[in-house]
PDB file of C-alpha atoms in Angstrom:
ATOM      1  CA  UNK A   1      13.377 103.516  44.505  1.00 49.00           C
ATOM      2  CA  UNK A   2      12.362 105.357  47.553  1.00 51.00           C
ATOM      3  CA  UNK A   3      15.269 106.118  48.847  1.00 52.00           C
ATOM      4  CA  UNK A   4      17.685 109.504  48.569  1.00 55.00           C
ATOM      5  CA  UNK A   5      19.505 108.839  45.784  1.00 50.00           C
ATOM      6  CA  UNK A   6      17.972 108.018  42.270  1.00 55.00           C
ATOM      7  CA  UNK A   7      19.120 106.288  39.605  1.00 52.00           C
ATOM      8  CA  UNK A   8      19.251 108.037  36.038  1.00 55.00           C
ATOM      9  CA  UNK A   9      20.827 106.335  33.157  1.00 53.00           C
ATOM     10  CA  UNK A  10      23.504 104.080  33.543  1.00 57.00           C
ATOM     11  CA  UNK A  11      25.812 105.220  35.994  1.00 53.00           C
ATOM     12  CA  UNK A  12      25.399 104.623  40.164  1.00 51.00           C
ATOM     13  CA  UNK A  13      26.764 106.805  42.938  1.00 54.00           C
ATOM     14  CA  UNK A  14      29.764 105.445  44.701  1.00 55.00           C
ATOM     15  CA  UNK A  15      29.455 104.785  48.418  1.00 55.00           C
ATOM     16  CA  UNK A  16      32.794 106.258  50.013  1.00 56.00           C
ATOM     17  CA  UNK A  17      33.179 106.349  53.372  1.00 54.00           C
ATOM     18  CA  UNK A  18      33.649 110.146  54.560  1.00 53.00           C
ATOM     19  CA  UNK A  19      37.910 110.763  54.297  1.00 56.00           C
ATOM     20  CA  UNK A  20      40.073 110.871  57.367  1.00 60.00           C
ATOM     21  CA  UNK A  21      42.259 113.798  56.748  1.00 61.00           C
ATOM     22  CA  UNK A  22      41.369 115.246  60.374  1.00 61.00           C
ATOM     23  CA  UNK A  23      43.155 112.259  61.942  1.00 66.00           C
ATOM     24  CA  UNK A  24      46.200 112.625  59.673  1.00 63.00           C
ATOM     25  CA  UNK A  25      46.561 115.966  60.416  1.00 58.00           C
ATOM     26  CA  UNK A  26      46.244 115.484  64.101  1.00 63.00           C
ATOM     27  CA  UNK A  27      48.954 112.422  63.967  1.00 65.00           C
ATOM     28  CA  UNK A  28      51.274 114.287  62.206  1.00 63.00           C
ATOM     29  CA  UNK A  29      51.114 117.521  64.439  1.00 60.00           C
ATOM     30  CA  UNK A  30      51.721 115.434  67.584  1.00 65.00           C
ATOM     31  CA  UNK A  31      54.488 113.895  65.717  1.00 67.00           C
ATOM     32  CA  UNK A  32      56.309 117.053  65.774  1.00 62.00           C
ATOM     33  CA  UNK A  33      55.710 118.232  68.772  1.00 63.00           C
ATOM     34  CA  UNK A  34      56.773 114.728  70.162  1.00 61.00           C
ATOM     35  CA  UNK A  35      59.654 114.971  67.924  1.00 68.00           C
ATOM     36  CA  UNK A  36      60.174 119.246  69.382  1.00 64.00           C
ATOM     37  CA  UNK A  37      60.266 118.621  72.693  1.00 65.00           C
ATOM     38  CA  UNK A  38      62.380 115.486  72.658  1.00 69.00           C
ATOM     39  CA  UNK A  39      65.300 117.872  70.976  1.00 64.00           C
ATOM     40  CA  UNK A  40      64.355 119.854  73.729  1.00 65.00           C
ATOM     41  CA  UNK A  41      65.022 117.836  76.308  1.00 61.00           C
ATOM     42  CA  UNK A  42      68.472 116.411  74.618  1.00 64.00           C
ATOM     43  CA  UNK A  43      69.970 119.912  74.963  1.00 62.00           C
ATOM     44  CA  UNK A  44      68.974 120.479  78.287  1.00 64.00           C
ATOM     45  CA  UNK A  45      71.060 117.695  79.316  1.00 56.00           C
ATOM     46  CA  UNK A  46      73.707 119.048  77.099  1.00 58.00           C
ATOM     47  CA  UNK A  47      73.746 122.148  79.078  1.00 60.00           C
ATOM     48  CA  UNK A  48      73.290 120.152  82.873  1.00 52.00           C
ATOM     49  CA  UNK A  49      76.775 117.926  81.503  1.00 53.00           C
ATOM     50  CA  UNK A  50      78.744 120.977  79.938  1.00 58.00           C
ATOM     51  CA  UNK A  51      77.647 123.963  82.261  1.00 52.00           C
ATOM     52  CA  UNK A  52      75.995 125.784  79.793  1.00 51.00           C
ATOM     53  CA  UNK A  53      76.264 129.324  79.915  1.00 52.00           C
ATOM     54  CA  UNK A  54      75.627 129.452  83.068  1.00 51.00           C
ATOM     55  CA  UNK A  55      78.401 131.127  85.331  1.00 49.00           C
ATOM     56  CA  UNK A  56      77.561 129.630  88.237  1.00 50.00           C
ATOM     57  CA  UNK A  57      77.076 125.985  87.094  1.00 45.00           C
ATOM     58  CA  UNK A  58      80.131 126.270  85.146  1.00 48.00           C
ATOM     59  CA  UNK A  59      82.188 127.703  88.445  1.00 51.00           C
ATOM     60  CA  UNK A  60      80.871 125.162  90.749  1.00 50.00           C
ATOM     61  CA  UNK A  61      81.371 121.873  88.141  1.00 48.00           C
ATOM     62  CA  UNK A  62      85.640 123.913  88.332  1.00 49.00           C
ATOM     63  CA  UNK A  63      85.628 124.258  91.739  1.00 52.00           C
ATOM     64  CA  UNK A  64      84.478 120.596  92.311  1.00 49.00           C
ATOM     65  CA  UNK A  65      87.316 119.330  90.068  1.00 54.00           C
ATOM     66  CA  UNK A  66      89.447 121.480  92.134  1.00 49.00           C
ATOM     67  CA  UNK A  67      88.882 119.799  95.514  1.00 51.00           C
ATOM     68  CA  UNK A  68      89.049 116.141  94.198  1.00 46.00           C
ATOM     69  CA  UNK A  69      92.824 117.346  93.244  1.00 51.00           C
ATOM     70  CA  UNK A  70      95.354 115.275  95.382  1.00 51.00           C
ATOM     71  CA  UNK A  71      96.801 117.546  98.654  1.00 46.00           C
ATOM     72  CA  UNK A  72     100.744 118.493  97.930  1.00 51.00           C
ATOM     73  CA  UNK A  73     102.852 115.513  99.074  1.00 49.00           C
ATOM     74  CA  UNK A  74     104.238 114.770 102.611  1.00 50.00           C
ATOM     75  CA  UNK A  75     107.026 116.895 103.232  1.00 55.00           C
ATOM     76  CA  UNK A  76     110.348 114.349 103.464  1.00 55.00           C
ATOM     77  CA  UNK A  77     111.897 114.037 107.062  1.00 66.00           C
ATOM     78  CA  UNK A  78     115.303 115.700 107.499  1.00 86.00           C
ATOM     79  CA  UNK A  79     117.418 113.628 109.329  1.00 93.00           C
ATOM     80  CA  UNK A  80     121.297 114.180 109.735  1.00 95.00           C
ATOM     81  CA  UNK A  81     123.196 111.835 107.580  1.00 95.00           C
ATOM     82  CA  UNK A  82     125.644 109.065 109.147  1.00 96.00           C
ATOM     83  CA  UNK A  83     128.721 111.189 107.623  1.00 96.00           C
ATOM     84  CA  UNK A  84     127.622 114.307 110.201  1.00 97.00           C
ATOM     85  CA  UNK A  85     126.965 111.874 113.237  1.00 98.00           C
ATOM     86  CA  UNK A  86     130.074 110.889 115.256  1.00 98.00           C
ATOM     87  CA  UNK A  87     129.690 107.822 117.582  1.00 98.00           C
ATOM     88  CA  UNK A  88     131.423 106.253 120.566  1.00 98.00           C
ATOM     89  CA  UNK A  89     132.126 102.603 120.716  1.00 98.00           C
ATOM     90  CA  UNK A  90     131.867 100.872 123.820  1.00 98.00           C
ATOM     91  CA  UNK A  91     132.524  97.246 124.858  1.00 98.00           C
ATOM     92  CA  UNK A  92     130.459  96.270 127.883  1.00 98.00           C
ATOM     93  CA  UNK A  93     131.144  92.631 127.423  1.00 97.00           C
ATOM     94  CA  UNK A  94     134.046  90.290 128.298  1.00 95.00           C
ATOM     95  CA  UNK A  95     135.148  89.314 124.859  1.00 96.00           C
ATOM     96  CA  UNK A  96     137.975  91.589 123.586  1.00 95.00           C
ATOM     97  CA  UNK A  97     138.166  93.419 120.140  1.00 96.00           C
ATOM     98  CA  UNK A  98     134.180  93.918 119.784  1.00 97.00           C
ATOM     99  CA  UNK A  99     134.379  98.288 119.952  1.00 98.00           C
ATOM    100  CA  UNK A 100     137.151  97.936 117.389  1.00 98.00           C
ATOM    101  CA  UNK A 101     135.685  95.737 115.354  1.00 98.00           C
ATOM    102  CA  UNK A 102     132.202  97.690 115.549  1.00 98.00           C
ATOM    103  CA  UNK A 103     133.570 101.236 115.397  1.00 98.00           C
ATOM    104  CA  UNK A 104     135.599  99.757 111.928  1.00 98.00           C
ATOM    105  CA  UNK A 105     132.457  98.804 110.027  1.00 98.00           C
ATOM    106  CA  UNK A 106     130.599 101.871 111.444  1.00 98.00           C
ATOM    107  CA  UNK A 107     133.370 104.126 109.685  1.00 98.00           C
ATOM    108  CA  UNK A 108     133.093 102.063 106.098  1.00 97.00           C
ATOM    109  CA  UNK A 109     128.900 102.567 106.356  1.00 97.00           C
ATOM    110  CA  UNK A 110     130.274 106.702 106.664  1.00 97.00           C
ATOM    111  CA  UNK A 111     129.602 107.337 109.849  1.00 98.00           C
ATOM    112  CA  UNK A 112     132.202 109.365 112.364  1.00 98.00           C
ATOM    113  CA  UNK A 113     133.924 107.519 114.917  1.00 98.00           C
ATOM    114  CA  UNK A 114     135.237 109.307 118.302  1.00 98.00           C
ATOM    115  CA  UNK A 115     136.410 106.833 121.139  1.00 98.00           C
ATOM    116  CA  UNK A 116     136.571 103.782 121.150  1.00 98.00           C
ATOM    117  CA  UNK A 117     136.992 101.290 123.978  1.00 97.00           C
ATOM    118  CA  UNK A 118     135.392  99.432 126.623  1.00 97.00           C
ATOM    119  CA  UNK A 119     132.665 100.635 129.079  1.00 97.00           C
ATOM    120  CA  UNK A 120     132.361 102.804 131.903  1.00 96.00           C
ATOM    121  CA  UNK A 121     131.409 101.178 135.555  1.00 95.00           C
ATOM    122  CA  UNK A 122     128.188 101.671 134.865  1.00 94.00           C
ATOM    123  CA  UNK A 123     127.463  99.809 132.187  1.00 96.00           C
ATOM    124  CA  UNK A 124     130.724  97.252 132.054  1.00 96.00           C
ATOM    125  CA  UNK A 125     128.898  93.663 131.897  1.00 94.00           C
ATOM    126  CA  UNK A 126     125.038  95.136 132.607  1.00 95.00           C
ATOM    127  CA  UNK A 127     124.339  95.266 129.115  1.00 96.00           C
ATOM    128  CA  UNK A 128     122.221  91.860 128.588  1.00 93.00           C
ATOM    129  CA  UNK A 129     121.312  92.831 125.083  1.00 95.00           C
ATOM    130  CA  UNK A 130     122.270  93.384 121.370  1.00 97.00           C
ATOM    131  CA  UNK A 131     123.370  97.124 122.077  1.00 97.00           C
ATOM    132  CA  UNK A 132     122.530 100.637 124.223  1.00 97.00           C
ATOM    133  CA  UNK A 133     122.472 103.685 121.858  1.00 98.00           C
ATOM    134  CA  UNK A 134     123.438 106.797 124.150  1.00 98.00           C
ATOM    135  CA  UNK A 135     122.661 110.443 123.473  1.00 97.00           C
ATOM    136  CA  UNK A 136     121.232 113.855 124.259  1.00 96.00           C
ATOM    137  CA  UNK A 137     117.472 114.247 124.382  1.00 95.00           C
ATOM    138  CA  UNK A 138     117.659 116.112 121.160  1.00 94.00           C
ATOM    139  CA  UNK A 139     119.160 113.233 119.310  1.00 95.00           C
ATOM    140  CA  UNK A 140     116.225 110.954 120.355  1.00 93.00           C
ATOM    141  CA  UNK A 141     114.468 112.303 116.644  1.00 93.00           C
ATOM    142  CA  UNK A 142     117.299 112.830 114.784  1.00 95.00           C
ATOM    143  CA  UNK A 143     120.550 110.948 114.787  1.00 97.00           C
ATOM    144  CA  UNK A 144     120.113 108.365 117.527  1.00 97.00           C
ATOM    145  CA  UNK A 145     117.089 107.109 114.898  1.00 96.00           C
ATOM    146  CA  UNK A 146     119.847 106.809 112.386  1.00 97.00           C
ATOM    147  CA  UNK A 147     122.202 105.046 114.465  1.00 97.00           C
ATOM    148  CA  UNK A 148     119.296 102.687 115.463  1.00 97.00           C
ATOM    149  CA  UNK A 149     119.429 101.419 112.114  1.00 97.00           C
ATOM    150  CA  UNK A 150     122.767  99.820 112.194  1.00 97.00           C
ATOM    151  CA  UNK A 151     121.977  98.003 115.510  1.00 97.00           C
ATOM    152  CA  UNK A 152     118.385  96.768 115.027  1.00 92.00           C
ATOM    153  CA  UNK A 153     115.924  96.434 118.635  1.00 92.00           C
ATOM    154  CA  UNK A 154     119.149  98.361 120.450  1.00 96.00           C
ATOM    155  CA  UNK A 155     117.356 100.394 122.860  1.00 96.00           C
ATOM    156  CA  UNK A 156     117.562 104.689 122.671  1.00 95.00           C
ATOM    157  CA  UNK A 157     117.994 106.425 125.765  1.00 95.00           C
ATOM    158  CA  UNK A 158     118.917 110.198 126.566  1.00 94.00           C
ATOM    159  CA  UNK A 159     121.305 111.392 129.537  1.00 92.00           C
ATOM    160  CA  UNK A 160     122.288 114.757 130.530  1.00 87.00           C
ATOM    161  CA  UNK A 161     124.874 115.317 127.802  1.00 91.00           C
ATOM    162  CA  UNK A 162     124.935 118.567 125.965  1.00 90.00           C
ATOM    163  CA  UNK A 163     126.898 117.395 123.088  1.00 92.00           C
ATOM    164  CA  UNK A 164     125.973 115.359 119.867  1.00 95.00           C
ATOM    165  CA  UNK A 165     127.868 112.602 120.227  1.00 97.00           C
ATOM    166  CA  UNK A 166     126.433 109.357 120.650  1.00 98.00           C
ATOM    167  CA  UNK A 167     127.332 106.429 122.320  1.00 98.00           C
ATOM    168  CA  UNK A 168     126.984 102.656 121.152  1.00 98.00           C
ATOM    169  CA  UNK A 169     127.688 100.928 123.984  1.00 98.00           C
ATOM    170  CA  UNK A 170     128.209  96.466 122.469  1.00 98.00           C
ATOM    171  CA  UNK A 171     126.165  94.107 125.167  1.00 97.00           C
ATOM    172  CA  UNK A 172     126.026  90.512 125.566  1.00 96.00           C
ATOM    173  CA  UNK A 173     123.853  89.451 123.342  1.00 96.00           C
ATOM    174  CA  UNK A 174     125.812  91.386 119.920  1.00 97.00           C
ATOM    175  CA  UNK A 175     126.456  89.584 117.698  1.00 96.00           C
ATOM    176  CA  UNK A 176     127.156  92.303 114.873  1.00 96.00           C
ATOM    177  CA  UNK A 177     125.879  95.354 112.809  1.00 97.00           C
ATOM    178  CA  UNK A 178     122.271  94.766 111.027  1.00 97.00           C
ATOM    179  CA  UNK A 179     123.460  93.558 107.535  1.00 96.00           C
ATOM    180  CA  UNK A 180     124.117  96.834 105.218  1.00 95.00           C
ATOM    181  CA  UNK A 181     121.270  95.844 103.108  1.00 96.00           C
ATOM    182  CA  UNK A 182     118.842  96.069 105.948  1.00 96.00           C
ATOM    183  CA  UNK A 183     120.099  99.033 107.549  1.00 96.00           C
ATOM    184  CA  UNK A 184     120.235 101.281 104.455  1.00 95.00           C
ATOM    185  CA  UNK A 185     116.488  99.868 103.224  1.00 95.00           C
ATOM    186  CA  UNK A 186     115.766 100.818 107.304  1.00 94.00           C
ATOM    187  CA  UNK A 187     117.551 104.251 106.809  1.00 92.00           C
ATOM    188  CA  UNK A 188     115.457 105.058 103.641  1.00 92.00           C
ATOM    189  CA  UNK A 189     112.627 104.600 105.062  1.00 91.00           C
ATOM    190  CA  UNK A 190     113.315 106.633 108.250  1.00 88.00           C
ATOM    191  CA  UNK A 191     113.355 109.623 105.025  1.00 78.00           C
ATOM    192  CA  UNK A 192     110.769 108.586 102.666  1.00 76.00           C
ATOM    193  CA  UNK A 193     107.987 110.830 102.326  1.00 68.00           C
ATOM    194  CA  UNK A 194     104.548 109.744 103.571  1.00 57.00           C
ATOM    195  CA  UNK A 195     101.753 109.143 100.687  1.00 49.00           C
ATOM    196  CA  UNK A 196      99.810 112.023  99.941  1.00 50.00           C
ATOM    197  CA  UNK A 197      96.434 112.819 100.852  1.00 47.00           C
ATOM    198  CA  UNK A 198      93.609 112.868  99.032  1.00 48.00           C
ATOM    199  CA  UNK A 199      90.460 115.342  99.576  1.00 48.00           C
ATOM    200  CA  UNK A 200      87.359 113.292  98.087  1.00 51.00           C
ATOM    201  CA  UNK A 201      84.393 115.738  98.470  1.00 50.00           C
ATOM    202  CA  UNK A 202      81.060 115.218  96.434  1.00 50.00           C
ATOM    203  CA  UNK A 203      79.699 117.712  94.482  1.00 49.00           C
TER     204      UNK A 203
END
């Protein structure tokens, strides 16, 4: 044979292809560094979530917890209670017994009573409706709001009086005290303390 090998005896030369150890070795070290820089990127996200060791991530991931805290409450209203508030009963109509009457359930709901009769000039058969509350211009935010919630849509109006007092002064169109029920749910409201405020700021 003419060719590059030659045959002697009985035995032939194997035809291998040429071994691929250079690709092996080249898959397997891109394997691990696949494999490396995939841990690498796990704990870098680690450290972005946690803060790391670094002060000044870990201070601002505190101090953005600290401004989605809830602001302190509403403060609660102070308003006199009806045991500290002394009120007049006036009849401005022409049916008798009303400012008794009125001045009698007043006292039971533990409120103060001072006179009680009918109506000045002024206001003797003008009244057209439910009620007039009566009292200083200091009152107007403090105990005339609690007396307005024994005579529901009774108008409030100040005069010159210095004292603290009030006046309810019985119209035509009474026909009684708000129900208890009402007018204590009404009065606990008048103190409740607003809902509290929230700061939402993103980080």
């Amino acid at each position: 044979m003419g060719g590059q090998y030659r045959i002697t005896g009985d035995k032939y030369p194997r035809m291998r292809p040429p071994r691929r150890r250079g690709r092996l070795v080249a898959a397997a070290v891109a394997s691990v560094a696949v494999l490396g820089l995939i841990g690498w990127g796990t704990l870098q996200l680690i450290d972005v979530f946690d803060g790391g060791d670094n002060p000044t991530v870990a201070g601002h991931a505190a101090d953005c917890r600290t401004k989605a805290e809830p602001a302190p409450a509403a403060q609660v209203k102070v308003l006199p209670k009806p045991g500290r508030i002394t009120v007049n009963v006036f009849n401005a109509t022409k049916r008798t017994g009303l400012a008794k009457k009125t001045a009698d359930e007043l006292r039971k709901r533990g409120f103060r009573i001072g006179s009680v009769g009918n109506a000045a000039k002024d206001y003797d058969q003008k009244v057209k409706g439910t009620g007039l509350l009566l009292g200083s211009p200091a009152a107007q935010d403090s105990s005339l709001r609690v007396l307005g919630t024994q005579l529901a849509g009774a108008p409030v109006r100040a005069d010159g009086r210095k004292g603290a007092d009030l006046d309810l002064i019985i119209g035509d169109g009474f026909k009684g005290l708000t129900r208890q029920a009402a007018a204590d749910q009404a009065l606990t409201s008048l103190t409740a303390p607003g809902q509290p405020a929230v700061t939402k700021k993103g980080c």
